[in-house]
Coordinates of C-alpha atoms and ligand atoms in Angstrom, one line a residue:
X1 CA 128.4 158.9 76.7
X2 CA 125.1 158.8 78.7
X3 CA 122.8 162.3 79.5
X4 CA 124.2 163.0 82.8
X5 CA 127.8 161.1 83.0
X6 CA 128.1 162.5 86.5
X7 CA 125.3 160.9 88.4
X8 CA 124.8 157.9 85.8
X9 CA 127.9 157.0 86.4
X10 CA 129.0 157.9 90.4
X11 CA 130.8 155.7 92.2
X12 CA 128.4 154.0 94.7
X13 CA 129.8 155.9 97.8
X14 CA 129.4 159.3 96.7
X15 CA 126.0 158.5 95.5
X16 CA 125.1 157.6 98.7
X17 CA 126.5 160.3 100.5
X18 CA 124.5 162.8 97.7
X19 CA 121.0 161.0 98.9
X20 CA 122.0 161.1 102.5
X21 CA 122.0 164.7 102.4
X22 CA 119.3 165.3 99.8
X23 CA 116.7 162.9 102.4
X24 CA 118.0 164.9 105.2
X25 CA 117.1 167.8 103.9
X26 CA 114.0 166.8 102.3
X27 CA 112.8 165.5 105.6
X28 CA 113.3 168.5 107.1
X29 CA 111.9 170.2 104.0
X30 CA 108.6 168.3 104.9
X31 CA 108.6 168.5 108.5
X32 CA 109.3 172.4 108.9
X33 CA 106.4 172.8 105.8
X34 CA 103.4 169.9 105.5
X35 CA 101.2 169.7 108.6
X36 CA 100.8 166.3 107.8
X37 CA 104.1 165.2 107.9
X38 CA 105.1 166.8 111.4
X39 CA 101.8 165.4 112.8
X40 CA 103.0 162.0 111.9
X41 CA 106.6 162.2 112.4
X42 CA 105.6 164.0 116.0
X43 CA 103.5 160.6 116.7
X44 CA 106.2 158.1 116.3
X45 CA 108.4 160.6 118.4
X46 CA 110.6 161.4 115.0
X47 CA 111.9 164.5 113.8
X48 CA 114.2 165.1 110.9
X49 CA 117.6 164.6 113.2
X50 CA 116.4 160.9 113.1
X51 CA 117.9 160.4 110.0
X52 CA 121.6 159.8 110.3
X53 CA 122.4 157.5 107.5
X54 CA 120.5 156.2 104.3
X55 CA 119.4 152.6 106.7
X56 CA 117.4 155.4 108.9
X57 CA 114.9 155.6 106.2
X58 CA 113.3 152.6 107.3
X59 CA 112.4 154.4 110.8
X60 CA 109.9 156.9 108.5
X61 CA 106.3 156.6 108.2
X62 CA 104.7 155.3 104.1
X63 CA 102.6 157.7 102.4
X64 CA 99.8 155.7 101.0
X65 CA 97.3 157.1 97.7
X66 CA 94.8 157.8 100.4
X67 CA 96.9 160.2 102.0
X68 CA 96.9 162.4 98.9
X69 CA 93.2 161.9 98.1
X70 CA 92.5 163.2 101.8
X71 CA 94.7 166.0 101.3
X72 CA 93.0 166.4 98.1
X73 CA 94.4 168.9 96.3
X74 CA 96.8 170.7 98.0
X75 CA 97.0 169.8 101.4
X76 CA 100.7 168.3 101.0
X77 CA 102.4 170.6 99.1
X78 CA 105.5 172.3 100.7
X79 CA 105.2 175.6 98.7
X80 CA 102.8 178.4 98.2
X81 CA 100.8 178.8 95.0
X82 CA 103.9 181.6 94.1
X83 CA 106.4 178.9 93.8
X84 CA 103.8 176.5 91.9
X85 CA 104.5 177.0 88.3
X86 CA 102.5 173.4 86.7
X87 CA 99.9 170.7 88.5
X88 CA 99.3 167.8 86.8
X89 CA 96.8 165.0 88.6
X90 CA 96.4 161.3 87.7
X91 CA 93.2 159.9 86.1
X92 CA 91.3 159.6 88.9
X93 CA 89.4 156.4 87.7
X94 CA 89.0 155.2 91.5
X95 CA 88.2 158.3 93.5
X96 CA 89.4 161.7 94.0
X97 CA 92.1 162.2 91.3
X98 CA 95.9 162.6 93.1
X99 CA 97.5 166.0 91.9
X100 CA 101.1 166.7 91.3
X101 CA 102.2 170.3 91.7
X102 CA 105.4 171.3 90.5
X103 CA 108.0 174.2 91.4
X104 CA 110.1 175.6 88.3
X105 CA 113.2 173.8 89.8
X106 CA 111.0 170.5 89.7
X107 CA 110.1 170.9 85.9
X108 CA 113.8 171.5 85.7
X109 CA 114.6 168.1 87.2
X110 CA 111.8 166.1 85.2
X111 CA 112.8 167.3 81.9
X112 CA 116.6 166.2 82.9
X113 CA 115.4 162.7 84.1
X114 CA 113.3 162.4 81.1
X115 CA 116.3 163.4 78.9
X116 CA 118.7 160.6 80.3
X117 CA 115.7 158.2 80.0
X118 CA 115.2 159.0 76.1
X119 CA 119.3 159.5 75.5
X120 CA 119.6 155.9 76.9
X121 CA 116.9 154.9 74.4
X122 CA 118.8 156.2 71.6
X123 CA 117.2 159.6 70.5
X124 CA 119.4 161.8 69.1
X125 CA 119.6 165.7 67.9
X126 CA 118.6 164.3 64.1
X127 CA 116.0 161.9 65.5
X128 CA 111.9 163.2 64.7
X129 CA 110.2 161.7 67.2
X130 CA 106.8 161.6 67.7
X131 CA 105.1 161.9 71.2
X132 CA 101.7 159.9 71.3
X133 CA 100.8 159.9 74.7
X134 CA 97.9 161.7 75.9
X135 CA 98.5 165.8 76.6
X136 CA 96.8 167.4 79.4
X137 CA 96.7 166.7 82.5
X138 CA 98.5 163.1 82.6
X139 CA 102.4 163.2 83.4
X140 CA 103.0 161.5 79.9
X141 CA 102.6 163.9 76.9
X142 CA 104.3 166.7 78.6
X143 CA 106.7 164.8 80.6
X144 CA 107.8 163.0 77.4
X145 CA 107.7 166.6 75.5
X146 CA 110.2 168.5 77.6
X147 CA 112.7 165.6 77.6
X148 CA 112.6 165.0 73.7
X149 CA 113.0 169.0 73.7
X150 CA 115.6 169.3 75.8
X151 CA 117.6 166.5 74.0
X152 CA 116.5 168.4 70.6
X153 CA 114.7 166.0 68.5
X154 CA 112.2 167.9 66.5
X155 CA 109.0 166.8 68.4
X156 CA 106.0 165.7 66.9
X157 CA 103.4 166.2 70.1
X158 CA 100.6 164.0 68.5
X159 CA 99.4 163.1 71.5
X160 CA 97.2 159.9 72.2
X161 CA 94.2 159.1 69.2
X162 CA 93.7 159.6 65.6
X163 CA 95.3 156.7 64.6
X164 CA 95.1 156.6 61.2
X165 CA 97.0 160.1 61.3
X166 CA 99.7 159.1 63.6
X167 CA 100.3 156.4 60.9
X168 CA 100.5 159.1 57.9
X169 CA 102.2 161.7 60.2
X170 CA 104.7 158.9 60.8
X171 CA 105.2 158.3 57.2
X172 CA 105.3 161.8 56.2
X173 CA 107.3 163.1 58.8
X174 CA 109.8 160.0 59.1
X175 CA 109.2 160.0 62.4
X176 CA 112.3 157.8 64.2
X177 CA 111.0 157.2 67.1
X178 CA 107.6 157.0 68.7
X179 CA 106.4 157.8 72.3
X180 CA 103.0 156.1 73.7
X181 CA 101.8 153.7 76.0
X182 CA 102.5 149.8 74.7
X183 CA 99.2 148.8 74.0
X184 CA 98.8 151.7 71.8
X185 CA 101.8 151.0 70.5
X186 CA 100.2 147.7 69.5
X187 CA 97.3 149.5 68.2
X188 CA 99.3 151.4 65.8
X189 CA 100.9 148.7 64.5
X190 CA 97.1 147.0 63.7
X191 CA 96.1 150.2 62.3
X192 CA 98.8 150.3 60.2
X193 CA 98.8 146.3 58.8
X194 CA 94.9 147.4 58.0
X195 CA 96.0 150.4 56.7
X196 CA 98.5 148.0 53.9
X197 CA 101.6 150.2 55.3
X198 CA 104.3 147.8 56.7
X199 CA 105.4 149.9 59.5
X200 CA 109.1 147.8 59.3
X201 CA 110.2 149.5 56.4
X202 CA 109.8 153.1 57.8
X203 CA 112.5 155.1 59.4
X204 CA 110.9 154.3 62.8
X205 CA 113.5 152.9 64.9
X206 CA 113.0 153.0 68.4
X207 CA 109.7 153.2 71.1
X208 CA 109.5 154.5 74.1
X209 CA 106.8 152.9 76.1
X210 CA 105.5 153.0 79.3
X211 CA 102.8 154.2 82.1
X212 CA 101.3 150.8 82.2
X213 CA 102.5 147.2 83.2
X214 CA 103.7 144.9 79.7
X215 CA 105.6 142.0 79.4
X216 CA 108.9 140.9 78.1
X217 CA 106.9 139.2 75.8
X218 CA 104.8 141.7 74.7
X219 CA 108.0 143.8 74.1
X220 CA 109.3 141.0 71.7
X221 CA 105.5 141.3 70.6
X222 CA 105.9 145.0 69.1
X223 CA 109.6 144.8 68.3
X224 CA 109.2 142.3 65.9
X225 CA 106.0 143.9 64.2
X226 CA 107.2 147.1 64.2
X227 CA 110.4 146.6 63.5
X228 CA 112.1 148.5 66.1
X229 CA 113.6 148.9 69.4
X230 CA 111.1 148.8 72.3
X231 CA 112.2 150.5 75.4
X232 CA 110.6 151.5 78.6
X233 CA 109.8 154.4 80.9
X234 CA 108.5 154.0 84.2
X235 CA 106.6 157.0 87.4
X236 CA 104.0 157.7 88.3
X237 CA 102.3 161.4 88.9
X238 CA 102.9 161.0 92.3
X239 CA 106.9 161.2 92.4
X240 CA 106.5 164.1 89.3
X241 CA 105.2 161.2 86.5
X242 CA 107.5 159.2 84.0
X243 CA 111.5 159.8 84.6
X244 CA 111.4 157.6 88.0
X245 CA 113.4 154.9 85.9
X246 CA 114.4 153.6 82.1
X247 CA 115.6 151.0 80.3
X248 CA 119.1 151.3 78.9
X249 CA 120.3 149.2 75.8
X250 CA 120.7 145.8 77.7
X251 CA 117.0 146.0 78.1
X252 CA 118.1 144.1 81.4
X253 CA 115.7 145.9 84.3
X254 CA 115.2 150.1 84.5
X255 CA 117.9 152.3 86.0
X256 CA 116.4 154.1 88.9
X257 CA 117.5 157.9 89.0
X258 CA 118.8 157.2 92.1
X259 CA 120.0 161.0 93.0
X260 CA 116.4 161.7 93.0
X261 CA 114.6 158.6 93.9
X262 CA 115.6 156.4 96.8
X263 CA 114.1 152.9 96.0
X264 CA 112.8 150.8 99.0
X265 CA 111.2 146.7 98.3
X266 CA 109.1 145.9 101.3
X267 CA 106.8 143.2 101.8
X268 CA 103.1 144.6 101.2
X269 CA 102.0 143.1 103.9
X270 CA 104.4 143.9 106.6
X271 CA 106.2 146.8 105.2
X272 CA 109.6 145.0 107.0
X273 CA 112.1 146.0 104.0
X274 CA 113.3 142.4 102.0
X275 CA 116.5 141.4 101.1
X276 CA 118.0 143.1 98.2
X277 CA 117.0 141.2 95.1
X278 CA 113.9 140.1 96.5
X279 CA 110.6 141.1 95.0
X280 CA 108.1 143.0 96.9
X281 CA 106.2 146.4 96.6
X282 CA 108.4 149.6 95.8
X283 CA 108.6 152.5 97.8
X284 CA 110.2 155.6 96.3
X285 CA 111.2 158.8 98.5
X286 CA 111.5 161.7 96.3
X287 CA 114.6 163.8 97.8
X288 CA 114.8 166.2 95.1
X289 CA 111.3 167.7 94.4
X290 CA 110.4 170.0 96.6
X291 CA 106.6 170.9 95.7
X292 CA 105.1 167.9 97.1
X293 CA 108.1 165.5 97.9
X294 CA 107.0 162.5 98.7
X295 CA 108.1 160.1 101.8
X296 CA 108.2 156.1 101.2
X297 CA 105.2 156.4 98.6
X298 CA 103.9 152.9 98.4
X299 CA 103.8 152.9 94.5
X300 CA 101.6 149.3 94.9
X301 CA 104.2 147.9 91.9
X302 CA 105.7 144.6 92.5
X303 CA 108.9 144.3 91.7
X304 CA 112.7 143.7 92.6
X305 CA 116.4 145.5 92.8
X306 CA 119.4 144.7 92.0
X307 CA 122.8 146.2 92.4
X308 CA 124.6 143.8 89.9
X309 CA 127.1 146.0 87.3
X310 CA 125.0 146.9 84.4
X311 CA 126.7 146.3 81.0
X312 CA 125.9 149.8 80.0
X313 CA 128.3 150.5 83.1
X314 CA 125.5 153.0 84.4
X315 CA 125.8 152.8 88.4
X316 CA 121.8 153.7 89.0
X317 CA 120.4 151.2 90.4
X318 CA 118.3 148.8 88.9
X319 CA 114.2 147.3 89.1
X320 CA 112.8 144.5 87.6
X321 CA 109.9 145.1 84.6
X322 CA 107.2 145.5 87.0
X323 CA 105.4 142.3 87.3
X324 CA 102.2 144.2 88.3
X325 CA 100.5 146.5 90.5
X326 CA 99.1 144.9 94.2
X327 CA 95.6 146.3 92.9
X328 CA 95.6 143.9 89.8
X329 CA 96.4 141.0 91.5
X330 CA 94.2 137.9 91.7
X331 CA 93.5 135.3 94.1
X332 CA 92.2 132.1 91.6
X333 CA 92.2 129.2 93.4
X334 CA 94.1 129.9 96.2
X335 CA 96.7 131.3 94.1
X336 CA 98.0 135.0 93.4
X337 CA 98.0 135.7 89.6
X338 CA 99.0 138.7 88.0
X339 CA 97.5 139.5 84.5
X340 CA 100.9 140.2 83.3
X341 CA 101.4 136.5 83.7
X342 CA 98.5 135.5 81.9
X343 CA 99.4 137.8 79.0
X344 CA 103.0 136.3 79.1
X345 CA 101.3 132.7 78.3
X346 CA 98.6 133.9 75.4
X347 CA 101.6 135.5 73.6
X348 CA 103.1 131.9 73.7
X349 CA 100.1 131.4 71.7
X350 CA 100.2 132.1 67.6
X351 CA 96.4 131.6 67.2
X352 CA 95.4 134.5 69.3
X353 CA 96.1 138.2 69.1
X354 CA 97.8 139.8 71.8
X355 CA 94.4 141.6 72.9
X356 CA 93.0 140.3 75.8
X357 CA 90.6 141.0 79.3
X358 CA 90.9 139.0 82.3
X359 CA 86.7 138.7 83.0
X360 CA 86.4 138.3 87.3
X361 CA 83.4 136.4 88.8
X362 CA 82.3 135.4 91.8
X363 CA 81.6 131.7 92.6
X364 CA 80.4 131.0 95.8
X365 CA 83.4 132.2 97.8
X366 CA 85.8 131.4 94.9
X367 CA 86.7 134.3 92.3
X368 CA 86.7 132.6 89.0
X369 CA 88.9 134.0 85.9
X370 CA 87.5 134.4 82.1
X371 CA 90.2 134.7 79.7
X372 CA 89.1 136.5 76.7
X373 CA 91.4 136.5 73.8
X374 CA 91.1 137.3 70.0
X375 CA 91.1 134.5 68.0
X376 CA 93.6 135.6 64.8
X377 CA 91.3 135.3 61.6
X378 CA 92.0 132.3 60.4
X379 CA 91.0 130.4 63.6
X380 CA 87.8 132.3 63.9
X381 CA 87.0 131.4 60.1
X382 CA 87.7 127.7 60.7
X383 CA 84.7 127.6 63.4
X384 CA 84.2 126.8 66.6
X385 CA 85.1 123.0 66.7
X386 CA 88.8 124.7 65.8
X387 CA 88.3 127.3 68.7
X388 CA 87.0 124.4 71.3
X389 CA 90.3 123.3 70.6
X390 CA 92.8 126.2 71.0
X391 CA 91.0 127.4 73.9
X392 CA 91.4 123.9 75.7
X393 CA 95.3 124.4 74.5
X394 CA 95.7 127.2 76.1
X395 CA 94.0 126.6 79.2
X396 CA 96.0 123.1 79.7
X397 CA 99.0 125.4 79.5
X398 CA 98.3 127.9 82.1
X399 CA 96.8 124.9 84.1
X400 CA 100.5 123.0 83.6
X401 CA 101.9 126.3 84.4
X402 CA 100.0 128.1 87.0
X403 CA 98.2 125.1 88.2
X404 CA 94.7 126.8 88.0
X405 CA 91.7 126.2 86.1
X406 CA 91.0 129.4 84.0
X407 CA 88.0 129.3 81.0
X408 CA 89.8 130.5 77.4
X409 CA 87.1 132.1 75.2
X410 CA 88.2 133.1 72.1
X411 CA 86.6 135.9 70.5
X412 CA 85.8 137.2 66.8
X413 CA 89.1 139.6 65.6
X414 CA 88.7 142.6 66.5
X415 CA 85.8 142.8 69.4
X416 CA 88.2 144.1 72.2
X417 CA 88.4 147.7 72.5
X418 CA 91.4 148.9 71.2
X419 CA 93.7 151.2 74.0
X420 CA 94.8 154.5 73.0
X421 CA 96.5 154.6 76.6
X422 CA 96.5 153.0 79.5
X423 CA 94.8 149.4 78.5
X424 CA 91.5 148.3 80.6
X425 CA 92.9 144.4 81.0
X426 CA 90.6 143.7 83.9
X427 CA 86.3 143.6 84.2
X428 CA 85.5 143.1 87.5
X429 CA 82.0 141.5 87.7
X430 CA 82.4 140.5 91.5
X431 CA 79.8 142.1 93.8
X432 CA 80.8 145.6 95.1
X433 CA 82.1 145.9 98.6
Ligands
ADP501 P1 97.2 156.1 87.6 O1 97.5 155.6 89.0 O2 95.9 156.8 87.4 O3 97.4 155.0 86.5 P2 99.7 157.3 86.8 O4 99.7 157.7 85.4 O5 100.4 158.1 87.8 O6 98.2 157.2 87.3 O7 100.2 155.8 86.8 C1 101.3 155.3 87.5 C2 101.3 153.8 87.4 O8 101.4 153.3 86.1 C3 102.5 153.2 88.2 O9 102.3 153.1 89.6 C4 102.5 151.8 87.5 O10 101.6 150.9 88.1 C5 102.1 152.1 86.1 N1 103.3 152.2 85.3 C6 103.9 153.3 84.8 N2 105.0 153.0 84.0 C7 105.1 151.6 84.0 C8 105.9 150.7 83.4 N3 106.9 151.0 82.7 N4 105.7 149.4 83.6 C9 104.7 149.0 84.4 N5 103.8 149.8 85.0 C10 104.0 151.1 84.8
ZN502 ZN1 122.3 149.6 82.0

């Protein structure tokens, strides 16, 4: 029925007893093996006996992004080079780039979680599916590439770009189900409309997005354009890349894979764990890899767990879509905004396209928020008098929503730079430092 009926299914007491003993002995794993961790357990007088049941988790130090850039590139892996078999290492876009080395037991492990993630979407044996996230050194293209091989789709490893030849390979192939990040998912479907091909009437059937924050609405966004089934994947190249958690067919928050990641929320601020089912930041302990495990990574995602039944009758866990990442968020007006939000209120909008930047100034003290938004053709062709207007629409909107002044400027179709991955949502024009 699902990938793995054994641990997508376990009874919530023998789960827990299977993570005990996986944290104890990836604790010790650490401790006996990364300088870094037996420095820092040594200075809050901890070692790995400290952890008697799954609660003790909360008596361990976070590992923060900084601590893998200082560590840069090796300094917290458990293993020797021998045992190293792959290293993978995140973009890097805001400083040293974090690396992710893997043993052949954790490639093992990431093509099973990938596996139960693309079986709960729906790929099957038969399926062709076609893998458009970027190859290399990002978790995505290969990540996505063992799972669909392991399941035994005939893989179609694309990667990220060339769009007009993802559209034909697509057609030619009769690709059934298509890989990539959402906003290039959205490109693709542009492409295609410019393109005359009406991506709803080929044998595409089901997405698998993820690797960046999107909406519910932007989900109903690409389904109905596209015609097909829009699930999600969610990691990060720290914990071993996507495979952390997936979407089953209730769509109705990701399944963590719990026997391999234990899920914390805490309150960014404090780091006091909340209540179950409130949101906060979410800490994942990795208690399977063994590489470069990691302990309470502060993933700087906000989001929430619950341990409601899942109609899919799965027992894993479940987060909430993440609502954003800490770094994204905004302070307009006294009040914390999350471009996910603001995206969520444009796509309430039919004059605009879903392609959008969130501009940041400085005024005074204040940061200020530009909205920028493509206006759909006709709008731009009926002038500005008609823009005036829709732009003072949507900003009473977010205004009655958010209660926030925010400037709307429209824009001529097709001036914001299409994503082929990760989409660039904010410019930050506030002074540096
Ligand atoms: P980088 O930090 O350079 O973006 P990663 O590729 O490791 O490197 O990105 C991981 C981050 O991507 C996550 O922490 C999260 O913010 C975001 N992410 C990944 N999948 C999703 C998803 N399904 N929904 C929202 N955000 C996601
Ligand atoms: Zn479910």
């Amino acid at each position: 029925m699902y990938w793995d009926n054994k641990f997508e299914s376990m009874p919530i007491e023998e789960l827990q007893k299977f993570q005990l003993n996986k944290l104890q002995e990836t604790v010790a794993w650490v401790y006996d093996r990364v300088p870094f961790y037996k420095k820092k357990l040594n200075e809050m007088g901890l070692t790995p006996d400290a952890i008697q049941c799954l609660e003790d988790i909360a008596k361990l130090p976070v590992t923060v992004k900084n601590d893998l850039r200082d560590n840069y590139p090796f300094g917290l892996c458990a293993v020797s080079m021998k045992e190293v078999v792959r290293v993978h290492a995140s973009s890097g876009t805001t400083g040293k780039p974090v690396t992710g080395p893997y043993t052949r037991e954790d490639l093992e492990q990431w093509t099973e979680c990938m596996a139960r993630n693309l079986w709960a979407a729906g790929l099957r044996p038969d399926d062709v599916a076609q893998n458009a996230y970027g190859h290399g050194l990002f978790t995505g293209g290969m990540g996505f590439h063992q799972g669909i091989d392991r399941i035994g789709c005939a893989v179609v490893p694309t990667s990220a770009g060339l769009t007009e030849r993802q559209i034909t390979l697509m057609q030619d192939f009769k690709s059934n189900a298509l890989l990539c990040t959402p906003s290039y998912a959205l490109t693709i479907a542009e492409r295609a409309e410019d393109m005359g091909i009406d991506v709803k009437n080929l044998p595409l059937r089901v997405g698998v997005f993820g690797a960046e924050p999107w909406t519910h609405a932007m989900r109903k966004e690409i389904e109905t354009r596209m015609g097909i089934k829009a699930m999600e994947a969610f990691g990060l190249t720290e914990l071993g890349g996507p495979g952390v958690s997936f979407d089953c067919e209730n769509q109705d928050g990701l399944h963590i894979n719990e026997d391999h990641f234990l899920a914390e929320i805490v309150d960014p601020e404090t780091l006091e764990q909340v209540p179950l089912g409130e949101k906060g930041e979410l800490l994942i302990t990795s208690i399977q890899r063994r590489a470069m495990p990691m302990i309470r990574y502060r993933t700087k995602d906000i989001t929430r767990l619950t341990r409601e039944p899942c109609a899919c009758g799965r027992t894993l866990i479940r987060m909430d879509k993440v609502f954003g990442r800490t770094d994204d968020m905004l302070i307009i007006s006294g009040v914390n905004v999350f471009p996910s939000q603001i995206e969520s209120f444009l796509l309430d909008f039919d004059e605009v396209e879903p392609q959008y930047v969130l501009v940041v100034r400085k005024k005074g003290y204040l940061d200020h928020l530009t909205v920028r938004v493509e206006a759909k053709p006709e709008i731009y062709a009926a002038g500005p008098d008609k823009e005036a207007e829709i732009e003072a629409k949507i900003a009473k909107h977010i205004k009655g929503m958010l209660g926030i002044n925010i400037r709307i400027r429209l824009v001529e179709p097709k001036l914001i730079a299409r994503s082929e991955g990760k989409a660039k949502r904010i410019i930050d024009k506030r002074p540096k430092g």
